[in-house]
mmCIF file with all atom_site columns, C-alpha atoms in Angstrom:
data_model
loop_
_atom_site.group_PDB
_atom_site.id
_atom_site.type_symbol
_atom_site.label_atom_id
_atom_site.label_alt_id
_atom_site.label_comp_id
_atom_site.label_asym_id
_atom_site.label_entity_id
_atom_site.label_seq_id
_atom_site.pdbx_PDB_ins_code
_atom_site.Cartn_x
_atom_site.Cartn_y
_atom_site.Cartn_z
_atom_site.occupancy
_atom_site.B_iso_or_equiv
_atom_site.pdbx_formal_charge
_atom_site.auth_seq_id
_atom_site.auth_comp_id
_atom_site.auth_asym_id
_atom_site.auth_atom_id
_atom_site.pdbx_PDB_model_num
ATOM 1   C CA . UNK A 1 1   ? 0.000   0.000   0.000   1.00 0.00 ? 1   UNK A CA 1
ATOM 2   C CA . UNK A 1 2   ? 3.044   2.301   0.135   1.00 0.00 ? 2   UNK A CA 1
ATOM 3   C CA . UNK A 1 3   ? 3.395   2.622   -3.089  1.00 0.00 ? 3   UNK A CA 1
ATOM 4   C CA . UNK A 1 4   ? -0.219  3.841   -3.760  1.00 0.00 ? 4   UNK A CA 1
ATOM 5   C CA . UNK A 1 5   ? -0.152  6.553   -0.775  1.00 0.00 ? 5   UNK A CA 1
ATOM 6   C CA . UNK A 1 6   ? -4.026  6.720   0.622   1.00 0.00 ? 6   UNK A CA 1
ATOM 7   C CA . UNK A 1 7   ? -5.590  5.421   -2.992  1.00 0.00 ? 7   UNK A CA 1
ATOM 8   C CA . UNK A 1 8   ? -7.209  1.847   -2.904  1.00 0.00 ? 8   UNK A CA 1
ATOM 9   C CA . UNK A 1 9   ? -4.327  -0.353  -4.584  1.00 0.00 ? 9   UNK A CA 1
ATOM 10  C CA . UNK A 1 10  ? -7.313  -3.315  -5.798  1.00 0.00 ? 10  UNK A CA 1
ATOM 11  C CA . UNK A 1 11  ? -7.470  -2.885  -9.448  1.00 0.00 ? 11  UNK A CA 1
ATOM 12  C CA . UNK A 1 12  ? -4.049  -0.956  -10.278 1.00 0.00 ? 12  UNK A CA 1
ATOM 13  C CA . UNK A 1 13  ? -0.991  -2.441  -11.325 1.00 0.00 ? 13  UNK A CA 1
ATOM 14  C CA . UNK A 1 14  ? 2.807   -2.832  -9.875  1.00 0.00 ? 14  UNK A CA 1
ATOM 15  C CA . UNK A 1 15  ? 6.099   -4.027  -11.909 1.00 0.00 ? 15  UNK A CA 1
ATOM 16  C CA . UNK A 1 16  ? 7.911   -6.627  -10.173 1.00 0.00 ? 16  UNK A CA 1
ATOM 17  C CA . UNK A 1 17  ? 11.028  -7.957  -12.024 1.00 0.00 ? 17  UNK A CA 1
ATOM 18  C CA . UNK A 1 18  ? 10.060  -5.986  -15.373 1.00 0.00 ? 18  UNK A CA 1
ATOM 19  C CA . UNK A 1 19  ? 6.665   -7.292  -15.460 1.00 0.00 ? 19  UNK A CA 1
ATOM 20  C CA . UNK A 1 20  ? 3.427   -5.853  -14.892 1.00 0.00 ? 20  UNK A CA 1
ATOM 21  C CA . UNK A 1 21  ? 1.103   -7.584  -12.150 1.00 0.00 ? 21  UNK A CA 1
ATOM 22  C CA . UNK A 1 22  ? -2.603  -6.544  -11.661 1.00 0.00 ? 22  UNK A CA 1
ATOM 23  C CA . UNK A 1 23  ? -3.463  -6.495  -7.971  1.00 0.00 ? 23  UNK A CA 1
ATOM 24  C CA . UNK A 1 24  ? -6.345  -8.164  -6.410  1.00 0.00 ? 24  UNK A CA 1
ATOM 25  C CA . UNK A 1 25  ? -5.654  -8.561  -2.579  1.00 0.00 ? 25  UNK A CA 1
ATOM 26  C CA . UNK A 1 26  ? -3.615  -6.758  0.113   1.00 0.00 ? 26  UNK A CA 1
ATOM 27  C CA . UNK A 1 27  ? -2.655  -8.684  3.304   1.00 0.00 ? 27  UNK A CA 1
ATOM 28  C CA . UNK A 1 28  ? -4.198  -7.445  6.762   1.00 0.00 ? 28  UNK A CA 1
ATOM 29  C CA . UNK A 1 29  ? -1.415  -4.811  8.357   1.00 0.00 ? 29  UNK A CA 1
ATOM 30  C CA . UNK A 1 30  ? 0.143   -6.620  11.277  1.00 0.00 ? 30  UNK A CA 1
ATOM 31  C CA . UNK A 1 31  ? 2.635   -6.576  13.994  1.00 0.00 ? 31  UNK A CA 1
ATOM 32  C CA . UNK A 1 32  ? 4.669   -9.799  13.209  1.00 0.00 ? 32  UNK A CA 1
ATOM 33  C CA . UNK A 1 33  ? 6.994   -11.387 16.138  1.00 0.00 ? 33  UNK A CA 1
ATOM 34  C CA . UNK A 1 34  ? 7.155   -14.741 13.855  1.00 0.00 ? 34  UNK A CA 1
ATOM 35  C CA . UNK A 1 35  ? 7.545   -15.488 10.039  1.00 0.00 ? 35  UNK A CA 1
ATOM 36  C CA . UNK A 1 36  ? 8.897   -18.124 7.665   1.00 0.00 ? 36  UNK A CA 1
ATOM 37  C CA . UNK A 1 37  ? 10.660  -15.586 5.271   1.00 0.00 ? 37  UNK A CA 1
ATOM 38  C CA . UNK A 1 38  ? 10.285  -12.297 6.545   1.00 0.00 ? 38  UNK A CA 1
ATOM 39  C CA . UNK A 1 39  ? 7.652   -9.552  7.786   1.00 0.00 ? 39  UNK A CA 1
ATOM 40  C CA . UNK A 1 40  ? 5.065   -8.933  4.849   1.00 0.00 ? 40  UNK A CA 1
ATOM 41  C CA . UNK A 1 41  ? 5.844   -5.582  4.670   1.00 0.00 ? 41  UNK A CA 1
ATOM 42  C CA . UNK A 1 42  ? 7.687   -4.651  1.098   1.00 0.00 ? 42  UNK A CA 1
ATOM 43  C CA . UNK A 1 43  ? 6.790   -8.366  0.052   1.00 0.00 ? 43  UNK A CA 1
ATOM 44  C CA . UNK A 1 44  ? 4.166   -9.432  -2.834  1.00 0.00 ? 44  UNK A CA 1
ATOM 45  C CA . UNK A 1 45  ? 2.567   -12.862 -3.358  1.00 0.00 ? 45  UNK A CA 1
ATOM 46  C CA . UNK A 1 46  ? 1.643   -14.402 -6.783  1.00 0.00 ? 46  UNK A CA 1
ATOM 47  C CA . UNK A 1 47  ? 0.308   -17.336 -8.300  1.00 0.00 ? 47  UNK A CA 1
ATOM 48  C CA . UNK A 1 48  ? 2.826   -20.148 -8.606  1.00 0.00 ? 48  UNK A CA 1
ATOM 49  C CA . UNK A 1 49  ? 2.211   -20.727 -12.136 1.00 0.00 ? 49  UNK A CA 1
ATOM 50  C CA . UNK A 1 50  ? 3.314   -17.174 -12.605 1.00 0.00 ? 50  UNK A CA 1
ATOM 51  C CA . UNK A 1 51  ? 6.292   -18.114 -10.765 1.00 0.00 ? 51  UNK A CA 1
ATOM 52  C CA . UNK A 1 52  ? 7.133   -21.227 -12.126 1.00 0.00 ? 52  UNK A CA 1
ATOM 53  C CA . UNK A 1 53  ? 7.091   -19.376 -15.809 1.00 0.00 ? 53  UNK A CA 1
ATOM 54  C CA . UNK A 1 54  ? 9.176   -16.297 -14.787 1.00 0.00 ? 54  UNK A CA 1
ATOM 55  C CA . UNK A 1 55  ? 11.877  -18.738 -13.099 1.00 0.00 ? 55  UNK A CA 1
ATOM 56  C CA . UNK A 1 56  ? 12.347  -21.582 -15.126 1.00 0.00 ? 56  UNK A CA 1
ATOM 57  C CA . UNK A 1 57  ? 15.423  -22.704 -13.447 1.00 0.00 ? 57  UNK A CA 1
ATOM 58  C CA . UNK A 1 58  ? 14.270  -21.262 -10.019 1.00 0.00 ? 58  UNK A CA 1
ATOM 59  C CA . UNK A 1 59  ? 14.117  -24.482 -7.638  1.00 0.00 ? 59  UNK A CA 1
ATOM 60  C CA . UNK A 1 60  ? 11.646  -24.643 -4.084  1.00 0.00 ? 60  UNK A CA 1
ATOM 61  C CA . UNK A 1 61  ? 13.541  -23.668 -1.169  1.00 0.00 ? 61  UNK A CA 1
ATOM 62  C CA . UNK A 1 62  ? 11.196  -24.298 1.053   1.00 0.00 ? 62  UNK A CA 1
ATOM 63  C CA . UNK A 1 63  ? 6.902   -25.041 1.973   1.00 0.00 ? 63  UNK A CA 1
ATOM 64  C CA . UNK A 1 64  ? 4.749   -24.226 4.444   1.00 0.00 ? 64  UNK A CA 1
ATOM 65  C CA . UNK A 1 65  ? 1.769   -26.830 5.614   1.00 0.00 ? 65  UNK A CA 1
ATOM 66  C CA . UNK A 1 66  ? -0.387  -27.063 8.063   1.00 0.00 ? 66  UNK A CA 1
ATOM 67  C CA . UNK A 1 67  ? -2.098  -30.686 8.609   1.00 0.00 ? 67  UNK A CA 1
ATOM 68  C CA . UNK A 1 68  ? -5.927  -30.952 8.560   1.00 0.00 ? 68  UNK A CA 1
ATOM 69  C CA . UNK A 1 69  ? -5.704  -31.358 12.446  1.00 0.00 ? 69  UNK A CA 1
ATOM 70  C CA . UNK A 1 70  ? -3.176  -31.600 15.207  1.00 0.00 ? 70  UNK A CA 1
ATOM 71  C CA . UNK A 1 71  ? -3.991  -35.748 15.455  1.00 0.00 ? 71  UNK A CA 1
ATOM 72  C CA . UNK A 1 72  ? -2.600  -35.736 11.955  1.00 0.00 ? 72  UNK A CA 1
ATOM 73  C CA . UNK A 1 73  ? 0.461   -33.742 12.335  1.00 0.00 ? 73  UNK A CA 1
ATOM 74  C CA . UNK A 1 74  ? 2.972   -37.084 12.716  1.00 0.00 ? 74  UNK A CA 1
ATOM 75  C CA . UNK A 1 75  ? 0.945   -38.543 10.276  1.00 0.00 ? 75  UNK A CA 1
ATOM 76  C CA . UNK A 1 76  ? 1.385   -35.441 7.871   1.00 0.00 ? 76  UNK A CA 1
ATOM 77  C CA . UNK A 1 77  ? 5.229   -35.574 8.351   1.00 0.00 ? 77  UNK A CA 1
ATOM 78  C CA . UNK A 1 78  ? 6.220   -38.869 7.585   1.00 0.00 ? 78  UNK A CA 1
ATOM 79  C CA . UNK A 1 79  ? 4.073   -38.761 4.174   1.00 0.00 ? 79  UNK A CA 1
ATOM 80  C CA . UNK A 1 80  ? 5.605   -35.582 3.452   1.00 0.00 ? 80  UNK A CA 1
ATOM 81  C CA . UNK A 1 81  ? 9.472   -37.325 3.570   1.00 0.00 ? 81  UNK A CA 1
ATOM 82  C CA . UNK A 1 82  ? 8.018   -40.634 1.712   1.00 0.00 ? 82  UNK A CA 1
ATOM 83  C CA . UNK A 1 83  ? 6.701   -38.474 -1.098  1.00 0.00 ? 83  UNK A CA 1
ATOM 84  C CA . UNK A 1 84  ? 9.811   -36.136 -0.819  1.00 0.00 ? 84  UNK A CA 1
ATOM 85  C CA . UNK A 1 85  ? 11.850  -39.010 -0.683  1.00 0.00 ? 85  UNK A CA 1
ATOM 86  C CA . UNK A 1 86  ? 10.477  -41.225 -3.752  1.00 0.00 ? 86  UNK A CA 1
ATOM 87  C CA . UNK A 1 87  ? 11.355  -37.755 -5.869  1.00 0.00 ? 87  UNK A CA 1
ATOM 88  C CA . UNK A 1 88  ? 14.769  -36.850 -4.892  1.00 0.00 ? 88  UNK A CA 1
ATOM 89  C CA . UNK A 1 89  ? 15.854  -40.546 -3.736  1.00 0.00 ? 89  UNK A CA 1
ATOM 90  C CA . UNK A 1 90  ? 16.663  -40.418 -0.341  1.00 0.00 ? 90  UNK A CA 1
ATOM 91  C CA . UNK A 1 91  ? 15.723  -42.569 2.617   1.00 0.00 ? 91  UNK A CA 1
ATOM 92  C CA . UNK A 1 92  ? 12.576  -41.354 4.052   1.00 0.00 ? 92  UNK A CA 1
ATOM 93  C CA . UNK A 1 93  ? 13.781  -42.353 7.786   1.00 0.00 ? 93  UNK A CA 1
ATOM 94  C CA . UNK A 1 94  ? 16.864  -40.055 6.896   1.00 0.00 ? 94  UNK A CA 1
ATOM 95  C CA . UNK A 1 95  ? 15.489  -36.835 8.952   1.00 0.00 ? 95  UNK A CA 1
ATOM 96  C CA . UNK A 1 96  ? 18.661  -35.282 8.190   1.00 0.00 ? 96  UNK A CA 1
ATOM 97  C CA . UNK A 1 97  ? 18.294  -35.594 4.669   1.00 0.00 ? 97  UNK A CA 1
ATOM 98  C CA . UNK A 1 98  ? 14.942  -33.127 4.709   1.00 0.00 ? 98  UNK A CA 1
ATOM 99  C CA . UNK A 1 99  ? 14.548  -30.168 7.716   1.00 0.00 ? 99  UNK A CA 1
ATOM 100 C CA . UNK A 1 100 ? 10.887  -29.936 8.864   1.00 0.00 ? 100 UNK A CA 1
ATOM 101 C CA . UNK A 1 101 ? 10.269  -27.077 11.427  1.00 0.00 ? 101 UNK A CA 1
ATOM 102 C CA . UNK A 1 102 ? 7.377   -28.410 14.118  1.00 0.00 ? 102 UNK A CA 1
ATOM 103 C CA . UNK A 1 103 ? 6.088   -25.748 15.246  1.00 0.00 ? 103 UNK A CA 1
ATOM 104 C CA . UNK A 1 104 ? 3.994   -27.766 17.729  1.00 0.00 ? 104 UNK A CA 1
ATOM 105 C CA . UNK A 1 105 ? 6.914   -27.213 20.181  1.00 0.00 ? 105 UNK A CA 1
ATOM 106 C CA . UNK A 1 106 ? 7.054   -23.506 19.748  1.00 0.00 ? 106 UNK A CA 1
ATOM 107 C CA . UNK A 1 107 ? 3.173   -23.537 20.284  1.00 0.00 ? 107 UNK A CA 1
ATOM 108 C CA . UNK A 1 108 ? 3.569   -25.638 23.670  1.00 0.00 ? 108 UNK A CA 1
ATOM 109 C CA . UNK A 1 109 ? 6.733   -23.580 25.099  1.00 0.00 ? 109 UNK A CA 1
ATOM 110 C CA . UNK A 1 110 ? 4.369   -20.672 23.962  1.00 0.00 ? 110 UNK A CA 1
ATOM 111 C CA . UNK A 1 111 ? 1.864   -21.619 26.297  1.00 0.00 ? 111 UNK A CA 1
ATOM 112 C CA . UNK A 1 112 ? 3.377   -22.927 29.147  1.00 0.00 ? 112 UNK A CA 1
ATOM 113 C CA . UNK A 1 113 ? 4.942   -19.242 29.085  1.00 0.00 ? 113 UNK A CA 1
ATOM 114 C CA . UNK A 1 114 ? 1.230   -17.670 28.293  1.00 0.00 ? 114 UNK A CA 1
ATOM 115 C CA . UNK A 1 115 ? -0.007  -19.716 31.673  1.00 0.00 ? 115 UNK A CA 1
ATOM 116 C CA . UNK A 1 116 ? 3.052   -18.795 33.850  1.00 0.00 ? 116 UNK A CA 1
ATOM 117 C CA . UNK A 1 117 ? 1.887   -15.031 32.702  1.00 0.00 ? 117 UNK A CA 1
ATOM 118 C CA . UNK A 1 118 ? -1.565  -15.646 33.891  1.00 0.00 ? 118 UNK A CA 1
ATOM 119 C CA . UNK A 1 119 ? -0.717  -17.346 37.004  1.00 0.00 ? 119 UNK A CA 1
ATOM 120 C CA . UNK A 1 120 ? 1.862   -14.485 37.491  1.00 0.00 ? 120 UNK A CA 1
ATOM 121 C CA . UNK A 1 121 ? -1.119  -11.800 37.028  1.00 0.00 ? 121 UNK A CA 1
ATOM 122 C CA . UNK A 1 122 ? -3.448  -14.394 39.467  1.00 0.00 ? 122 UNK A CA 1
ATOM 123 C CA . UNK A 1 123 ? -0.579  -13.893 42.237  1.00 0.00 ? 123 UNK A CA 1
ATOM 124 C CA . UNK A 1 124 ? -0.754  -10.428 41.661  1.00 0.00 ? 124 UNK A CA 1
ATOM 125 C CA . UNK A 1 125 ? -4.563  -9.960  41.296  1.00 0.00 ? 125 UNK A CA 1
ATOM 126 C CA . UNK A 1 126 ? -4.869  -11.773 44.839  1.00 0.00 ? 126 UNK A CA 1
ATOM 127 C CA . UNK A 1 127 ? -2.252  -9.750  46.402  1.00 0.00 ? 127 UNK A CA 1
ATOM 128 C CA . UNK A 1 128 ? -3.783  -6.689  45.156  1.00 0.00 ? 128 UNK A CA 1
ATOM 129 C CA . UNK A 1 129 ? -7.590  -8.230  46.918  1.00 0.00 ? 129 UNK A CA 1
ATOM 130 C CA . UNK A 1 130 ? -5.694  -9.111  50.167  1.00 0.00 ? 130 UNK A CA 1
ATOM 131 C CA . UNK A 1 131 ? -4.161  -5.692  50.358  1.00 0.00 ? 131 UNK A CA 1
ATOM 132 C CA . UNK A 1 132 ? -7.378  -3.785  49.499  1.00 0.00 ? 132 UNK A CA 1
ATOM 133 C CA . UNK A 1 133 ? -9.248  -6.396  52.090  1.00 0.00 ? 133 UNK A CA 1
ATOM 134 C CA . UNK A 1 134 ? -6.827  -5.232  54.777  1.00 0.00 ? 134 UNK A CA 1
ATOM 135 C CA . UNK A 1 135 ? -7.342  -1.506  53.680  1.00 0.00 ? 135 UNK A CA 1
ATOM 136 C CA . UNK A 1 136 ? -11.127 -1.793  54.225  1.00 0.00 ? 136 UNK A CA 1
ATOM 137 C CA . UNK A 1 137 ? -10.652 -3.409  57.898  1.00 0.00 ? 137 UNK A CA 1
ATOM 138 C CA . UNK A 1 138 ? -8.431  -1.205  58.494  1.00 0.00 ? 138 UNK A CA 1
ATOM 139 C CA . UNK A 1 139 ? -10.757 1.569   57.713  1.00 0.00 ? 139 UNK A CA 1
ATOM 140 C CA . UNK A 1 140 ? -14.367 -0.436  59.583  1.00 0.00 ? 140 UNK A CA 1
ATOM 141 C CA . UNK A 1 141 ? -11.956 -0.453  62.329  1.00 0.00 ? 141 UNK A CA 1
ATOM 142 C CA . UNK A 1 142 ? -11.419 2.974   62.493  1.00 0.00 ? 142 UNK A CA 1
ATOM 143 C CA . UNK A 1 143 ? -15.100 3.594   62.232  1.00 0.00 ? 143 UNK A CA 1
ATOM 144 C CA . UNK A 1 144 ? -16.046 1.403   64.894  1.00 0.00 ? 144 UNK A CA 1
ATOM 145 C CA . UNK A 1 145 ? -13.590 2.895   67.339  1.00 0.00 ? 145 UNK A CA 1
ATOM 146 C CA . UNK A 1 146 ? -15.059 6.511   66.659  1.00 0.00 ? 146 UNK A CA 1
ATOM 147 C CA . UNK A 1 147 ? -17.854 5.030   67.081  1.00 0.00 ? 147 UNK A CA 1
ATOM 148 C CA . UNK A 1 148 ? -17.903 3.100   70.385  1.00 0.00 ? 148 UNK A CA 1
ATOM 149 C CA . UNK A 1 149 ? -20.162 5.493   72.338  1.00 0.00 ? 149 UNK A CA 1
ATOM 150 C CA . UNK A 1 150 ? -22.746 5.181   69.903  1.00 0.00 ? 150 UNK A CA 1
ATOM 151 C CA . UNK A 1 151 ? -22.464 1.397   69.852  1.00 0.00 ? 151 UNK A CA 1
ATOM 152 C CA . UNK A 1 152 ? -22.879 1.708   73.886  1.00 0.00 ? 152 UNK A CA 1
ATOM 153 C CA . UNK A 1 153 ? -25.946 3.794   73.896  1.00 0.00 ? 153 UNK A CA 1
ATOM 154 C CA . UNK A 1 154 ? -27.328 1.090   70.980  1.00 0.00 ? 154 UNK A CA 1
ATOM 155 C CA . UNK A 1 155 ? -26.834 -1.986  72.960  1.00 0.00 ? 155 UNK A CA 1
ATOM 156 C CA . UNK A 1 156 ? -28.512 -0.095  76.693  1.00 0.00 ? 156 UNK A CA 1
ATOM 157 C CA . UNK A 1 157 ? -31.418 0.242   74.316  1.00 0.00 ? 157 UNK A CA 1
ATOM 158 C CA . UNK A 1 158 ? -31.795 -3.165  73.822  1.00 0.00 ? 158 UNK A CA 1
ATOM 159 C CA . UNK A 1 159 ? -30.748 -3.324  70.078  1.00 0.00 ? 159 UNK A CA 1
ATOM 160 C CA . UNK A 1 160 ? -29.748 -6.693  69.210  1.00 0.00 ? 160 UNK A CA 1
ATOM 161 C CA . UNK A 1 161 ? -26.034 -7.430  67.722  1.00 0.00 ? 161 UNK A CA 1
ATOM 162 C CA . UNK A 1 162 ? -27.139 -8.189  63.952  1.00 0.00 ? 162 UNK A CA 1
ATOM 163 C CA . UNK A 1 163 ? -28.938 -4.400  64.224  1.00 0.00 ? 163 UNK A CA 1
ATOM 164 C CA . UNK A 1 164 ? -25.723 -2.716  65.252  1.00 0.00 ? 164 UNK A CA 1
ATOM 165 C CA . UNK A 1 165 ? -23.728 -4.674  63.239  1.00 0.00 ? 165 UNK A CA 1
ATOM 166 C CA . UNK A 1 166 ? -25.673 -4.108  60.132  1.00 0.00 ? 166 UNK A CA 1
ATOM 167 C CA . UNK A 1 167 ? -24.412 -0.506  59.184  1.00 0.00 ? 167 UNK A CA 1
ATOM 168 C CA . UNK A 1 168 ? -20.730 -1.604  59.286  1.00 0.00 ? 168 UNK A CA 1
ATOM 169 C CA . UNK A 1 169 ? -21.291 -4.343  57.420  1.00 0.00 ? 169 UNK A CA 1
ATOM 170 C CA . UNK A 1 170 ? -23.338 -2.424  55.024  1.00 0.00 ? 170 UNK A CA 1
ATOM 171 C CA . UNK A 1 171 ? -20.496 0.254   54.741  1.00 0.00 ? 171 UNK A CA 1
ATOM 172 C CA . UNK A 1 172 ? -17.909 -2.326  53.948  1.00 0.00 ? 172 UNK A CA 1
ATOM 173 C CA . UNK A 1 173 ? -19.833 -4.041  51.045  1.00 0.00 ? 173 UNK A CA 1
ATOM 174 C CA . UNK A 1 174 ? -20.289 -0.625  49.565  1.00 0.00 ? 174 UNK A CA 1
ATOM 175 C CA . UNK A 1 175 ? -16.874 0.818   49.672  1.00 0.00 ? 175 UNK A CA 1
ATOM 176 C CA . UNK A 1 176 ? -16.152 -2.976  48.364  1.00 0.00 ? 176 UNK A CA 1
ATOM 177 C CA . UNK A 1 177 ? -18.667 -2.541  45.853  1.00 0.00 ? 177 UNK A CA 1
ATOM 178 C CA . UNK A 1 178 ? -17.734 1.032   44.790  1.00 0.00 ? 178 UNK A CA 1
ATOM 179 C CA . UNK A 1 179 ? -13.838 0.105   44.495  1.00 0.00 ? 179 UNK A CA 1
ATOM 180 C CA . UNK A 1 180 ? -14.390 -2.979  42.655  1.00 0.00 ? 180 UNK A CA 1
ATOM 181 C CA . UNK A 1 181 ? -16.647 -1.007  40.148  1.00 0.00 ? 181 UNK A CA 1
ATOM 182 C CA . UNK A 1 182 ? -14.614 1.721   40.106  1.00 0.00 ? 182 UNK A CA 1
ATOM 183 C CA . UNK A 1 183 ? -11.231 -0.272  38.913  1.00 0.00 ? 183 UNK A CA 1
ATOM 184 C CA . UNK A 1 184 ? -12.858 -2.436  36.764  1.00 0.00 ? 184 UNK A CA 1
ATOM 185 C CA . UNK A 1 185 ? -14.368 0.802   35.122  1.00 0.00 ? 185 UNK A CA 1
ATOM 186 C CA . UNK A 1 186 ? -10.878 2.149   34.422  1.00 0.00 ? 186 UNK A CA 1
ATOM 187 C CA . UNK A 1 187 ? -9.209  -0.967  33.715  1.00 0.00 ? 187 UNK A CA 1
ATOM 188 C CA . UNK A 1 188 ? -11.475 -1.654  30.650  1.00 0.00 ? 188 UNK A CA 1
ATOM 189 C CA . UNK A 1 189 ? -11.276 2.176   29.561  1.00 0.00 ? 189 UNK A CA 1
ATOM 190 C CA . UNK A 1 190 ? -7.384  1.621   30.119  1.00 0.00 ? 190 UNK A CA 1
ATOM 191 C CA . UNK A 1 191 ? -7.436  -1.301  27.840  1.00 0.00 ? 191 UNK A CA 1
ATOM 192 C CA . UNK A 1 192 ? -9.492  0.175   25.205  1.00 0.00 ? 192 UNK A CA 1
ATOM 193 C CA . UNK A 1 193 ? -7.022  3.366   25.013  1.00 0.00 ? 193 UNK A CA 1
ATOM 194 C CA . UNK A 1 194 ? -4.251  0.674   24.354  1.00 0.00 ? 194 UNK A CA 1
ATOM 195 C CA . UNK A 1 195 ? -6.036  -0.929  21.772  1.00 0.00 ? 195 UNK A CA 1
ATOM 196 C CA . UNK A 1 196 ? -7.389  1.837   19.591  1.00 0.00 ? 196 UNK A CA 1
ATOM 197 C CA . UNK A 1 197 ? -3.421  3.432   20.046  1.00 0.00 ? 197 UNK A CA 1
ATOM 198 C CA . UNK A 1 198 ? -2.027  2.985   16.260  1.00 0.00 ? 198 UNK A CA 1
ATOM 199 C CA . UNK A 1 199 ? 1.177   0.516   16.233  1.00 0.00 ? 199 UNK A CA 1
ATOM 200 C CA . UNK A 1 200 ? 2.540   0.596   12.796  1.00 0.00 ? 200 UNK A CA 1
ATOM 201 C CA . UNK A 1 201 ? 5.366   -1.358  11.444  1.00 0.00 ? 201 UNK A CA 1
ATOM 202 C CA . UNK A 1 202 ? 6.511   -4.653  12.128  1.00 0.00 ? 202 UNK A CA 1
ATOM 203 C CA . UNK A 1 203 ? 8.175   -5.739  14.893  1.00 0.00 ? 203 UNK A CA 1
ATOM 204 C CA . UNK A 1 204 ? 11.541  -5.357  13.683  1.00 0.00 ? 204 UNK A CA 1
ATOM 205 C CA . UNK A 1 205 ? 11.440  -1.323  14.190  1.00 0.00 ? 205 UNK A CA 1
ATOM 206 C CA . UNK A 1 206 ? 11.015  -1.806  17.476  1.00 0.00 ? 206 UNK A CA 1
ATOM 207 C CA . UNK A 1 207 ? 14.374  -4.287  17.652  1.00 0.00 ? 207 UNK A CA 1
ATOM 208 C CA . UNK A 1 208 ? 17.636  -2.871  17.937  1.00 0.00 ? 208 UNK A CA 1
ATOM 209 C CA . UNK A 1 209 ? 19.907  -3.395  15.268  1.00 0.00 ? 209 UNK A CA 1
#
């Protein structure tokens, strides 16, 4: 889309390699932490036919598949180095002879470190409910003392324990209430700032180098 500024690029044309392409697609803009050859940024896809009859000699360096599910993954593999195999003659239980990247392993080490995150923000979350718990007796307990001569007069009148203790407890939930409300209210307004932010680029500009 660069090279069109703000116009709609779907129906114009680009030169790649002295010949003219017509295009019909551009890929969703993304931050990319992972690719097989590089952000798509500056990159163009076409039809391997195309391909095929602009490099004759050109020879496939390397595939991407994904199985039909994840029970099928082993099953995927070892067809892929028998058919592999039976065209470029080589034993198909020679796993040096063709690299396959499994990403399955990525995925899992991926999520193990996606659930030590979550139990890391779970600490943190009940650290933050035991601290604000201990902040609201702290405060009931202030109220109470203040109000110890009122309690007094309350129980010479014959009011029963459940009536006195009513209004604290009543207080309690509310602040409770009100707090909860309250940071959940600017969490999710916090959030949504985040996400409506624009992040352009790839993650590359963001690297070092």
């Amino acid at each position: 889309t660069d090279l069109f500024a703000k116009d709609d690029p779907i129906g114009k044309t680009v030169t790649i390699n002295q010949s003219t392409f017509l295009v019909v697609g551009v890929m969703q803009a993304k931050v990319m932490m992972g690719m097989y050859s590089g952000p798509d940024k500056g990159q163009a896809s076409i039809p391997a036919p195309t391909f095929k009859a602009m490099f004759t000699d050109a020879k496939l360096g390397n595939m991407v598949y994904k199985p039909a599910s994840e029970q099928m993954a082993d099953q995927a593999k070892a067809q892929i180095y028998r058919v592999l195999a039976r065209k470029y003659r080589f034993d198909p239980d020679d796993t040096r002879a063709l690299g396959i990247w499994d990403t399955r392993e990525n995925q899992r080490i991926t999520g193990n470190i996606a659930l030590g995150i979550q139990m890391f923000l779970g600490i943190i979350g009940g650290l933050t409910l035991f601290v604000g718990g201990m902040g609201v007796a702290n405060i009931m307990y202030a109220v109470v003392k203040e109000r110890t001569r009122e309690i007094g007069v309350k129980m010479a009148l014959g009011a029963k324990v459940r009536q006195v203790m009513s209004p604290f407890v009543l207080e309690a939930l509310t602040m409770t209430i009100l707090g909860g409300t309250l940071g959940t209210v600017v969490g999710v307004v916090l959030m949504q700032i985040i996400a409506a932010l624009p992040l352009k680029g790839d993650a590359f500009e963001f690297l070092p180098l």
